C-alpha positions as a printed Julia matrix, in Angstrom:
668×3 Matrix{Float64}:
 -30.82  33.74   65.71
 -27.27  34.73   66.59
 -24.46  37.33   65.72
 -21.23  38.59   67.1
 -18.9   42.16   66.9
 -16.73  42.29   64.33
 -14.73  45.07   63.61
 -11.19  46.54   62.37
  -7.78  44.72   60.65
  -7.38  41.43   59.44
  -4.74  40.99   61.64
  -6.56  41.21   64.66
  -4.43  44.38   66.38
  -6.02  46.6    68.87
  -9.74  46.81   69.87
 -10.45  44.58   66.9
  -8.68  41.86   68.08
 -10.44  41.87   71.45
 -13.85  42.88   69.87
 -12.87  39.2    68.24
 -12.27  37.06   71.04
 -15.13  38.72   72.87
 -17.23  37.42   70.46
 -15.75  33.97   70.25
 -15.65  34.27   73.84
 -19.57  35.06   74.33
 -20.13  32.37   71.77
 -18.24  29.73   72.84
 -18.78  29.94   76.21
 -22.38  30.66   76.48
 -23.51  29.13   73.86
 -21.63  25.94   74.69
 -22.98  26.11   78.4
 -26.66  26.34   77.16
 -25.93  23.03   74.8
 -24.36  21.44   77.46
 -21.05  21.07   75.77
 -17.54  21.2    76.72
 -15.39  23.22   74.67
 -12.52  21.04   74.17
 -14.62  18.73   72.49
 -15.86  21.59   69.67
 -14.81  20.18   66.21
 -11.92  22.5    64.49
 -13.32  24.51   61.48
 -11.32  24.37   58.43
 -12.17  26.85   55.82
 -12.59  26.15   51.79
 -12.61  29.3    49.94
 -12.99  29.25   45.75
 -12.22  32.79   45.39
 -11.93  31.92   41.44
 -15.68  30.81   41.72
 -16.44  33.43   45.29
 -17.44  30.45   47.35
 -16.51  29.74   51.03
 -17.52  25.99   52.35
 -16.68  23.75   55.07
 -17.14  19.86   56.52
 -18.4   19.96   59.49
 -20.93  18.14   61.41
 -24.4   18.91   60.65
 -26.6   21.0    62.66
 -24.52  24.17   63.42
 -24.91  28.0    62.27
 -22.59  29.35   60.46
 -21.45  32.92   60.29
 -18.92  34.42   57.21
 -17.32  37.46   56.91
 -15.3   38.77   53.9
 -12.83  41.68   54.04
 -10.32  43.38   51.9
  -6.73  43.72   53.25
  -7.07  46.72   55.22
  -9.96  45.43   56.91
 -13.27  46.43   55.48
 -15.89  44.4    55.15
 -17.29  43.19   51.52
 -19.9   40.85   52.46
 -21.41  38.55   55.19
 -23.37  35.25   55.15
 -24.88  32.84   57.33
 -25.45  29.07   56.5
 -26.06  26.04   57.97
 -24.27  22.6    58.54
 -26.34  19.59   56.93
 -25.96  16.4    54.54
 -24.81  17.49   50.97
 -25.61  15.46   48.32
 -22.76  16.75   46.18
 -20.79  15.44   48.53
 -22.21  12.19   48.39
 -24.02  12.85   51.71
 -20.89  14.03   53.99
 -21.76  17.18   55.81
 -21.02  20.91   56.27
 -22.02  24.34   54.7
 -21.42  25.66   51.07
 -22.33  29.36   50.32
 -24.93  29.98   47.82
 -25.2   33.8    45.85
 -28.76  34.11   47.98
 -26.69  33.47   51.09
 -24.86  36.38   50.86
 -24.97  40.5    52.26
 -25.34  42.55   50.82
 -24.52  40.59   47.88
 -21.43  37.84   46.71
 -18.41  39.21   47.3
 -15.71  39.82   44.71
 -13.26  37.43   46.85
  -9.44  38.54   45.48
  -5.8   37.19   46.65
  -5.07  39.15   50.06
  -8.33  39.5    50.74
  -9.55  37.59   54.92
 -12.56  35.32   55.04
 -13.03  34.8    58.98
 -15.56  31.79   59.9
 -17.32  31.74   63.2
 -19.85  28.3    64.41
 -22.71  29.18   67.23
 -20.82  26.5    69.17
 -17.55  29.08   69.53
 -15.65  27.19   66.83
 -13.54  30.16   64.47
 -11.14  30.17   61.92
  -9.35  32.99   59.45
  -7.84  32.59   56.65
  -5.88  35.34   53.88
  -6.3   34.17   50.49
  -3.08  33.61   48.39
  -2.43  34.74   44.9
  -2.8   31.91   42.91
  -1.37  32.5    39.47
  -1.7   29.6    36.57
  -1.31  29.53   32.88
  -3.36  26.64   30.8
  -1.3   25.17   27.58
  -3.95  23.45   25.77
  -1.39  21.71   23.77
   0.24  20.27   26.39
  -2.89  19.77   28.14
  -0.91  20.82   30.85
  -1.57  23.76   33.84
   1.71  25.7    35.07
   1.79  28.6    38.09
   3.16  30.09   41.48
   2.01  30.66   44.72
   2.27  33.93   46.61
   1.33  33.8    50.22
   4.33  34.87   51.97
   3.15  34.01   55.56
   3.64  30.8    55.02
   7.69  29.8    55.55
   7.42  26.3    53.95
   6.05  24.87   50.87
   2.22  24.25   50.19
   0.64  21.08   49.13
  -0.84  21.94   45.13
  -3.92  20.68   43.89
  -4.87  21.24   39.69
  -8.65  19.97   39.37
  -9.97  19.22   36.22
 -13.98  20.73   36.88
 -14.18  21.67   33.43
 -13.26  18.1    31.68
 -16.05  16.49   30.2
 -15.53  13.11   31.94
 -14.3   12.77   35.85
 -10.31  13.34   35.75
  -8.15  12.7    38.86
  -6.62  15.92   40.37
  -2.88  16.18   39.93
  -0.63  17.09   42.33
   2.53  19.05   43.46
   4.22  21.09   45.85
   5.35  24.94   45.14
   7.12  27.69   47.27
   5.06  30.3    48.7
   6.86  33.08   47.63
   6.22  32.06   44.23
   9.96  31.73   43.44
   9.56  27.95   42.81
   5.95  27.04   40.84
   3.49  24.11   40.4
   2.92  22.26   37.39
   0.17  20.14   36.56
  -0.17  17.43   33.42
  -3.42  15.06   32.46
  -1.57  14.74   28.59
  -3.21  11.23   27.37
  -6.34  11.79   29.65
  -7.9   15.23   29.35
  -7.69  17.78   25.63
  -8.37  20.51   27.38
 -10.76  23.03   25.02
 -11.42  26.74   25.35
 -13.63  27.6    27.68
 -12.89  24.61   30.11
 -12.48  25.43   33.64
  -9.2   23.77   35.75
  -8.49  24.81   38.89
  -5.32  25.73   41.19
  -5.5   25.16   45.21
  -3.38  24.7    48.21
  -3.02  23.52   51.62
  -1.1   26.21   53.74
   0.15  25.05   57.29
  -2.82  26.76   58.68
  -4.92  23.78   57.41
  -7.43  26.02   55.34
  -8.17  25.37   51.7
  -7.84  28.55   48.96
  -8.45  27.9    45.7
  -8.92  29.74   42.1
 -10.38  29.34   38.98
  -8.72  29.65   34.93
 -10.49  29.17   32.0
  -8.96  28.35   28.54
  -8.96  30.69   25.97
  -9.44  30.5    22.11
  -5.9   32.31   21.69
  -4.03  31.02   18.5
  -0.75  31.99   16.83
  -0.8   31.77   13.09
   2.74  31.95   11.15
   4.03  31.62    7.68
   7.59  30.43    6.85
   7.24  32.33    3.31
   6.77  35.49    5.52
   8.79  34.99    8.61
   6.06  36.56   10.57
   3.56  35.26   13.12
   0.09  36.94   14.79
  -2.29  36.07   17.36
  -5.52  36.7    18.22
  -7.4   35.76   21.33
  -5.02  35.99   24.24
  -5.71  38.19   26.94
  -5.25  42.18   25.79
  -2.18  43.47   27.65
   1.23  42.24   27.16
   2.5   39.16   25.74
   5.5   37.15   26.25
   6.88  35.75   22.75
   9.63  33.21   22.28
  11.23  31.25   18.87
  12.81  28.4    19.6
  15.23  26.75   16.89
  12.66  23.46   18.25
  10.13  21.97   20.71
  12.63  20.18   22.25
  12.9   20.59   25.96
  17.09  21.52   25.71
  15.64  23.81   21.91
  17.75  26.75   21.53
  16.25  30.24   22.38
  16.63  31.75   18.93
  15.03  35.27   20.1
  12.56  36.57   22.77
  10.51  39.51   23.08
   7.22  41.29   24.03
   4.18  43.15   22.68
   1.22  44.89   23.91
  -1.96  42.57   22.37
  -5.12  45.09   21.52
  -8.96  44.46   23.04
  -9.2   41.27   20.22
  -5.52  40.2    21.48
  -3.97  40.53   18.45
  -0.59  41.28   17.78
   1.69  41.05   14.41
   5.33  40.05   14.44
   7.4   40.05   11.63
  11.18  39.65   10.62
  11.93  43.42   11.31
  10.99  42.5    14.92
  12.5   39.04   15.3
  15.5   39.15   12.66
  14.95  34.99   12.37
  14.48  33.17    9.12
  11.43  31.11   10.14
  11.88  27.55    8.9
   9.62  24.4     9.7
  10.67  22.62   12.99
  10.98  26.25   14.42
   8.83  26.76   17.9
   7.18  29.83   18.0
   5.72  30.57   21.91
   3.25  33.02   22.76
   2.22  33.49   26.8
  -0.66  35.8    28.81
  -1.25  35.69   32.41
  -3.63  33.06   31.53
  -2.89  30.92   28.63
   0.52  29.56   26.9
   0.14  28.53   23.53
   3.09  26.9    21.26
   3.33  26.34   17.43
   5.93  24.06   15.65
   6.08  25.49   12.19
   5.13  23.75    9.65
   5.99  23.92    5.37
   2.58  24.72    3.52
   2.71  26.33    0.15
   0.0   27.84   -2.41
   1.21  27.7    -5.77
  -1.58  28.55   -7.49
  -4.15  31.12   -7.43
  -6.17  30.75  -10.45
  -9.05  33.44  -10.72
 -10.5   31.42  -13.89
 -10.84  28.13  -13.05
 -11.59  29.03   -9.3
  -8.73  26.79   -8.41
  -6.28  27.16   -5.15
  -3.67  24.44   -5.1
  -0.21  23.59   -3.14
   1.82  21.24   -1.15
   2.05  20.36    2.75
   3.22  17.74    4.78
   1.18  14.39    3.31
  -1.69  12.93    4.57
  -2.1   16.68    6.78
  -5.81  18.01    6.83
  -5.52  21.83    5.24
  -7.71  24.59    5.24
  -8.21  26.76    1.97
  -9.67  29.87    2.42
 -11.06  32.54   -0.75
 -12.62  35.98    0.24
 -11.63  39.15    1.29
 -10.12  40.02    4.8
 -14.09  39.61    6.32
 -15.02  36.37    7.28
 -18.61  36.58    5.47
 -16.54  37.12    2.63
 -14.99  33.79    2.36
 -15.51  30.32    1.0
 -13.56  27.69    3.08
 -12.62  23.91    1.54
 -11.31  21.52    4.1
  -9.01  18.76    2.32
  -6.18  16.22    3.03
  -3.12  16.04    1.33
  -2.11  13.57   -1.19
  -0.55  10.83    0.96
   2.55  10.25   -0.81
   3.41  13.93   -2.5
   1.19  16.18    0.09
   0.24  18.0    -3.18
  -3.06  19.76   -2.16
  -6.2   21.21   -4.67
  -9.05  23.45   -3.5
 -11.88  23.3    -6.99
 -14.16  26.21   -5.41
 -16.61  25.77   -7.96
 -17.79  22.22   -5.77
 -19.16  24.83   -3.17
 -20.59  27.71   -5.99
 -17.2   30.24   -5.03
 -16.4   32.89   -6.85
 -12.96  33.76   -6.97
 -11.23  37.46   -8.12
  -8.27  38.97   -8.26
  -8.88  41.23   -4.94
  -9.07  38.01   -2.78
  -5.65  37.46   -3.72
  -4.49  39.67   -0.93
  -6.26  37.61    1.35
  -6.77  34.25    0.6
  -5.13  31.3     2.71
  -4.39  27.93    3.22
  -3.04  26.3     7.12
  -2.39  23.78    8.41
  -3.45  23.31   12.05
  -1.81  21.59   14.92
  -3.91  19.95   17.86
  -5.29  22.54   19.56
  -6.04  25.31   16.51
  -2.61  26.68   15.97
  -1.61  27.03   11.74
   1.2   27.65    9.95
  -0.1   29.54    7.26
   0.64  29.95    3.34
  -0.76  33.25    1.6
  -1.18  33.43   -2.26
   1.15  33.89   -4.56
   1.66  37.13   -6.84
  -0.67  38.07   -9.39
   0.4   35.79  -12.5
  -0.49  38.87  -14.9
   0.78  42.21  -14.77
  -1.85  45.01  -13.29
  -1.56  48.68  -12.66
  -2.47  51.35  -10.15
  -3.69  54.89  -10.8
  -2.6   57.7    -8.75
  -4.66  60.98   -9.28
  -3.47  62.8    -6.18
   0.47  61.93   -7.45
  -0.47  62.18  -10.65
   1.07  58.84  -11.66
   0.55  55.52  -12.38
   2.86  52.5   -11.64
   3.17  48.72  -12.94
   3.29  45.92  -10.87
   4.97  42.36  -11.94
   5.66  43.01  -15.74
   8.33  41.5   -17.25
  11.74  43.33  -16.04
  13.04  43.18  -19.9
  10.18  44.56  -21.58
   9.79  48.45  -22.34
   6.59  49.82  -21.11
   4.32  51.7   -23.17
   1.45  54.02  -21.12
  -1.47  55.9   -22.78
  -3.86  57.78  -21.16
  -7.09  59.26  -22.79
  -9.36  61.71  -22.13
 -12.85  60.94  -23.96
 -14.07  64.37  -23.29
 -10.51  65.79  -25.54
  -9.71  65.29  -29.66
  -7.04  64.04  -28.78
  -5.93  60.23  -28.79
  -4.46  59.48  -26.53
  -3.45  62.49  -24.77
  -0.32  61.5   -22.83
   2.08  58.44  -24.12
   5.22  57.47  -22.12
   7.76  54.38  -22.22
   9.03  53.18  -19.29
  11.85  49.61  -18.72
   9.98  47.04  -17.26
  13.11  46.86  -14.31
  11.05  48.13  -11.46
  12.34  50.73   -8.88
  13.43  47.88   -5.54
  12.52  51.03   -3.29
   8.87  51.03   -4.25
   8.41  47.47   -5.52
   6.95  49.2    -9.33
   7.72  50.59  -12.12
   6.42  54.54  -11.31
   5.27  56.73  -14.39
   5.21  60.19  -13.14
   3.64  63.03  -15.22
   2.94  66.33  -12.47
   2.48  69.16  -14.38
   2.18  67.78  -18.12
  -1.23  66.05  -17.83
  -3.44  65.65  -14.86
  -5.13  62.54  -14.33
  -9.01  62.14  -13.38
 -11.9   60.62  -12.71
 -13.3   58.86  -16.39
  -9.35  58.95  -18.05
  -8.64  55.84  -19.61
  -5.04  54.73  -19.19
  -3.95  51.2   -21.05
  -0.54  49.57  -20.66
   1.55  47.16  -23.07
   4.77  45.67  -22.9
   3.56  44.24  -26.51
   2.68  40.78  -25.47
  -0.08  41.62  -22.54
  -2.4   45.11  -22.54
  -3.94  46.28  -19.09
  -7.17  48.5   -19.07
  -8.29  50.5   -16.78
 -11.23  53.53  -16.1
  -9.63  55.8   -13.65
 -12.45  55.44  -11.08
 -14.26  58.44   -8.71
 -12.7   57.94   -5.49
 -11.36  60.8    -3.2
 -10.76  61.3     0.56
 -12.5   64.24    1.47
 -12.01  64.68    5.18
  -9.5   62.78    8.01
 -10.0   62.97   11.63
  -6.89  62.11   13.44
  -8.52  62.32   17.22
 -11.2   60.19   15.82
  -9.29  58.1    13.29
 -12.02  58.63   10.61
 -12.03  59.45    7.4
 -14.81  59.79    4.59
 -14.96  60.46    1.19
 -16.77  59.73   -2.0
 -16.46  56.92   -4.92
 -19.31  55.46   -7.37
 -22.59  55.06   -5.63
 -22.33  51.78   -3.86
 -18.74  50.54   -4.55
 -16.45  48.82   -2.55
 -13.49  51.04   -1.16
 -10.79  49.29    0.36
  -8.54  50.86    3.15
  -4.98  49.41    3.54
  -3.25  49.51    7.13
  -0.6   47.63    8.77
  -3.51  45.89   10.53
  -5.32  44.3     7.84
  -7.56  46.21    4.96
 -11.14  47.71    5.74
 -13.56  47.57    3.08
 -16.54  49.95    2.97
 -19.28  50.14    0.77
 -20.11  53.86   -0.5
 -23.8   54.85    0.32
 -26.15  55.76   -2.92
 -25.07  58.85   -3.3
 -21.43  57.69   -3.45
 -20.1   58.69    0.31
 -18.41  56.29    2.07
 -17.05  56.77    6.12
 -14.59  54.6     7.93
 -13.28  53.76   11.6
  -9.84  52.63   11.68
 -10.32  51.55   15.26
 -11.95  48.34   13.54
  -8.7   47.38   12.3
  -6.9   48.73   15.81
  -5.66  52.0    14.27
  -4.53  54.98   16.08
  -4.2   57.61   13.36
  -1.21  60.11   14.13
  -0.51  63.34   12.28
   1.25  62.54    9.22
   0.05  59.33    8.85
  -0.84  58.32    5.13
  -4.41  57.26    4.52
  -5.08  55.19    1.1
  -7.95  54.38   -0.74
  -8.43  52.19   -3.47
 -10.81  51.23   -5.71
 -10.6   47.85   -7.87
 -12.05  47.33  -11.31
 -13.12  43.81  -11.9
  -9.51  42.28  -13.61
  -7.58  43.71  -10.14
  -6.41  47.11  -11.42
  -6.88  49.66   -9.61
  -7.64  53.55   -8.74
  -5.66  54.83   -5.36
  -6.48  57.86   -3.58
  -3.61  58.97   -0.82
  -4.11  61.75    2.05
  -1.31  62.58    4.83
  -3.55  63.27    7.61
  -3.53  66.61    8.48
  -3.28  67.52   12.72
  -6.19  67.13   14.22
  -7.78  70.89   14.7
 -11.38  71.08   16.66
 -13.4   73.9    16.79
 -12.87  76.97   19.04
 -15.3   78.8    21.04
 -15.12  82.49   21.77
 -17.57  84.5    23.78
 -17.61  87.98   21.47
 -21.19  89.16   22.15
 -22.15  88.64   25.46
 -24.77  90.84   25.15
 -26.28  88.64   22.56
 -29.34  85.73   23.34
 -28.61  82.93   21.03
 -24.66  82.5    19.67
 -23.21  81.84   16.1
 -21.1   79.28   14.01
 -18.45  80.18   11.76
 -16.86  78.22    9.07
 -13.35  78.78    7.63
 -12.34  76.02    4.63
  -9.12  76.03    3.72
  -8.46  76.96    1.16
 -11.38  79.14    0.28
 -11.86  79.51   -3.79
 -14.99  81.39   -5.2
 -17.76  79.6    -5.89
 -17.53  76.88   -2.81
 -20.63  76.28   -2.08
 -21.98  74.94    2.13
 -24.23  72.89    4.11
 -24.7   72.09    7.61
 -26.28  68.73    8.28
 -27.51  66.6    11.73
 -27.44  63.61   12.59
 -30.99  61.6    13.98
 -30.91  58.61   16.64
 -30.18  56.57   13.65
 -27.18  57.66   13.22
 -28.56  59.3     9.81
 -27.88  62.99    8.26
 -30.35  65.46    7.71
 -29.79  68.47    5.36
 -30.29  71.62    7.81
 -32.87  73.84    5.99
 -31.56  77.29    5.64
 -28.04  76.5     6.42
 -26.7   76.29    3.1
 -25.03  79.3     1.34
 -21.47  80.5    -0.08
 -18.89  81.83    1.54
 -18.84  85.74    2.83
 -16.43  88.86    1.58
 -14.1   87.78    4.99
 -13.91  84.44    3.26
 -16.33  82.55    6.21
 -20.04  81.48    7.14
 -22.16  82.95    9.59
 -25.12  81.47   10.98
 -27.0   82.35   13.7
 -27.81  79.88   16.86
 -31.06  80.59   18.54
 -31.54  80.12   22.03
 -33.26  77.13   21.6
 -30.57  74.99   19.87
 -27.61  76.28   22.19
 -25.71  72.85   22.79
 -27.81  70.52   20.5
 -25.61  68.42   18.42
 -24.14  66.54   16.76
 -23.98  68.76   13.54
 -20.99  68.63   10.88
 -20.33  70.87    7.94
 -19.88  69.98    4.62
 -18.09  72.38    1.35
 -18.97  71.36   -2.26
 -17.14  72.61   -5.25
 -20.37  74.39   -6.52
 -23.95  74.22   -5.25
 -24.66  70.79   -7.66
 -20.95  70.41   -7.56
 -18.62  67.72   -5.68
 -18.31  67.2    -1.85
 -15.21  68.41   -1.06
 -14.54  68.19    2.51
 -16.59  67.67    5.66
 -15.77  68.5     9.58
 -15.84  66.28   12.27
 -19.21  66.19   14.11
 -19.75  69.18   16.82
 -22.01  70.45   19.03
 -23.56  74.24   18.81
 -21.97  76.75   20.92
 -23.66  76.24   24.7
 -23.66  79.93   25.93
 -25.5   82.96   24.67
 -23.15  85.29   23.3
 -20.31  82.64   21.65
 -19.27  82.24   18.62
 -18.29  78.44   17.47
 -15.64  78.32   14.39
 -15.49  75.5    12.45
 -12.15  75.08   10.04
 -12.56  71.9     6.68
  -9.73  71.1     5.05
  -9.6   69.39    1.47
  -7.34  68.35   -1.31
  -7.85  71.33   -4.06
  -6.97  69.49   -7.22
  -8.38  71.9    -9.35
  -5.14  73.5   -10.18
């Protein structure tokens, strides 16, 4: 066995620098005296580092030790190895070294641009080498590779290799030359010979002057755009999260005019939404729509694609597209286990399209209408996209908080007539008002308000005519009882086990309430941030699409406080305030198991106090345990009417932990 001294800078200043060529110098000269060999004759080394794949190789001739050392910038060492010079058969017997993860010490080292990798043989032969920053960005519809080269000790250009590891037959590597300063790039084509997929691997090298090999490593993504014409907007999903570049083009031409340019920050999923408010541009087919990470380029050439028809009886979807064009036509809710999916070509002369759902047993109702699609998709998994069209029947919503109800797509000439009942009341119906059918352009509907004349609930039945069609609905149970804005949550209740839907400017979450009617939601599954003041909406459908909407503005977020008053005291206390208080509100404290489940807390349950709170005491035992949360009811059997955010108990003897819940009172 062998070593040598290695210490200090990369760039060899100082006692570093001589601990170096004392090194070389012990093992070039001793070692080549006790072989017998003369050191002009020692074979150069030229080093190959992958630091896309953390790999450092070399040919050379077999039988000679190899020792590797791998700093950062400043100096400090990330890793050694040791291997030896012998016949590879991956290199169809030539010879040299190739490091292996076993070879390496303490273990492989992360290898990143600026980092050294210094080689050393037992024969005295030596070589360094910095490693470049070798950028590249894959377009899979090009099949193409584009990038720069920063290595700014190098003066002159760099030979460029692109390798094609990942193809799934052997590929030539392509080649070009690039400026080191990465003011002038590479670019790299194998369009005809290689559809590059996601996941593939292709690789970016060079040759600096220094003779040593650096190389890195991309992988396509599974990024797509998807736009609509209809909509003039456009979203991705899949790029890398951080910002992206974004570019419409009035065409894929190479000399296309730049219609507008922008960025966006894309979330953990990379998805971001762009619409006209953004872009200003009336999308039309031909359009190129450009989307770029630090990794991946991806480009869409709009296409037409229509859906005229969204028919809930017959379970029919049907359109037009370009003819003879494969389409995809999609049924279900935003969810993909939702959805039924028909593949189909388009009529070869008209590109009329038909999607019969009933050939794969699909279901289709009026809430899929929202989100139901049919694309079109280009060559690598880009679509121009065509949503459904309105409902062809008038509906209604019901507003209990508002106290309103408004019509959506009823004839504009028509005069509305509303009725709402009360079963419980003689009367019938208890509230009739007429309304034109010309709906209000700010809010899309015709809006029948009625605060402070009647107030609409849970089991009212409100109908709607314009004398030629009559809507029904059952004002459903549905409230939002609590909204955390830190932890952009929000719970309420609606009939045990139905489906609540959440709109945001994300897409819709749909929860299903629990047995006893609760229901909880994260908005961070549709990439939410909750502010204060922002509007939270629930709605409820019945089974012909009208529906029951519950709004909230949600209220700052307020956590608990924590007050040391008795520090006397062993144990502490927890104090709830619910605003507002009435008589008769009626509390529990419940905590949560490993599951994730609630447990009633068994003696924690009781009305509120003369000072308008609740007391309970902590013993010593439980100081810190959590998490708990606190629920008010409108009466001990009565409806939940709020809940906190989960907490822990106060930690130190002595402090007292208030709690504050704040609910909708709509029993005014």
């Amino acid at each position: 066995m062998w070593s040598y001294l290695f210490a200090g800078r990369p760039d060899f200043t100082g006692r570093a620098k001589n601990l170096f060529f004392l090194a070389i110098l012990f093992l070039g000269v001793s070692g080549a005296a006790a072989q017998g060999n003369d050191a002009a004759t020692i074979p150069e080394l030229a080093l190959r580092v992958n630091y896309g794949h953390d790999w450092v190789e070399s040919f050379y001739e077999a039988g000679h030790t190899a020792q590797i050392t791998v700093t950062d910038a400043a100096g400090n060492v990330k890793a050694t190895a040791e291997a030896i010079t012998e016949a590879k058969d991956f290199w169809d017997g030539a010879t040299g070294f190739n490091t292996q993860p076993e070879n390496w010490n303490p273990a492989p080292p992360d290898i990143q641009p600026y980092d050294w990798v210094y080689g050393v043989m037992e024969n005295g032969a030596s070589a360094q080498v910095q490693i470049g920053d070798i950028r590249g960005t894959i377009n899979p519809g090009a099949d193409s590779m584009r990038g720069v080269i920063t290595a700014p000790w190098f003066a002159e250009e760099v030979m460029v290799e692109c390798h094609a590891w990942g193809a799934p037959e052997p590929v030539e590597a392509r080649f070009d030359r690039a400026l080191a300063d990465g003011s002038d790039g590479y670019t790299c084509s194998w369009a005809g010979e290689w559809d590059i997929q996601p996941g593939q691997d292709v690789g970016g090298s060079y040759y600096g002057a220094d003779g040593h090999w650096v190389a890195n490593a991309f992988f396509a993504s599974d990024a797509r755009i998807i736009a609509s014409t209809a909509g003039d907007w456009f979203w991705t999903t899949g790029f890398v999260p951080g910002p992206l570049d974004l570019f419409i083009y009035e065409s894929a031409a190479e000399n296309g005019l730049l219609l507008w340019q922008g960025s966006r920050e894309a979330n953990e999923w990379g998805h971001i939404g762009v619409g006209f408010d953004d872009h200003g541009q009336d999308l039309s087919p031909g359009h190129y729509v450009v989307v770029s990470d630090s990794l991946t380029e991806k480009g869409l050439i709009l296409e037409l694609i229509t859906m005229e028809a969204f028919d809930t009886q017959n379970e029919m979807m049907a359109g037009t597209a370009p003819a003879g064009r494969e389409v995809q036509a999609v049924a279900g809710m935003a969810e993909a286990e939702t959805q039924g999916t028909i593949p189909l070509i388009t009529d070869p002369a008209s590109g009329a399209w038909s999607a019969d759902f009933k050939t794969i047993g699909f279901d289709i109702t009026e809430p899929m209408r929202a989100w139901s699609f049919a694309q079109i998709l280009d060559e690598d998994g880009d679509a121009s996209e065509a949503g459904a069209p309105p409902p062809p029947t008038p509906w209604l919503r019901a507003h209990p908080v508002w106290e309103a109800v408004d019509a959506w797509a009823w004839p504009e000439d028509a005069i509305l007539h509303l009725t709402i009942d009360d079963p419980a009341t003689p009367a019938a119906p208890d509230l009739e008002m007429d309304m034109p059918g010309e709906f209000d352009p700010a809010l899309g509907s015709v809006w029948f308000e009625f605060g402070g004349v009647y107030d609409l609930k849970p089991g009212d039945i409100v109908t709607l005519s314009d004398g030629a069609t009559l809507r029904y609905l059952v004002v459903s149970v549905l409230t939002i009882d609590a909204v955390d804005v830190e932890a952009d949550t929000a719970a309420g209740t609606a009939e045990a086990f139905a489906s609540v839907y959440l709109p945001t400017s994300n897409q819709a979450l749909l929860v299903t309430a629990d047995g006893s009617g609760m229901w909880a939601v994260d908005f961070h599954d549709a990439g939410i941030d909750l502010v204060s003041g922002a509007m939270v909406i629930a709605e409820v459908y019945d089974p012909d699409g009208d529906l029951t909407s519950f709004e909230w503005e949600a209220p700052p977020a307020a956590g608990p406080t924590v007050e040391l008053l008795y520090p006397d005291l062993t144990g502490a206390f927890i104090e709830l305030h619910a605003e507002p208080a009435l008589p008769g509100l009626w509390t529990r404290i419940q905590w949560q198991d490993a599951s994730g489940n609630w447990h009633d807390v068994a003696g924690w349950q009781g009305t509120f106090d003369e000072n308008q709170r609740v007391l309970w005491y902590v013993g010593a035992d439980h100081l810190g345990t959590g998490p708990f949360r606190w629920l008010v009811y409108a009466s001990e059997q009565g409806d939940l009417l709020g809940m906190s955010a989960p907490f822990a108990l106060p930690a130190g003897h002595g402090e007292v932990l208030r709690v504050w819940v704040s609910y909708e009172n709509r029993s005014q």
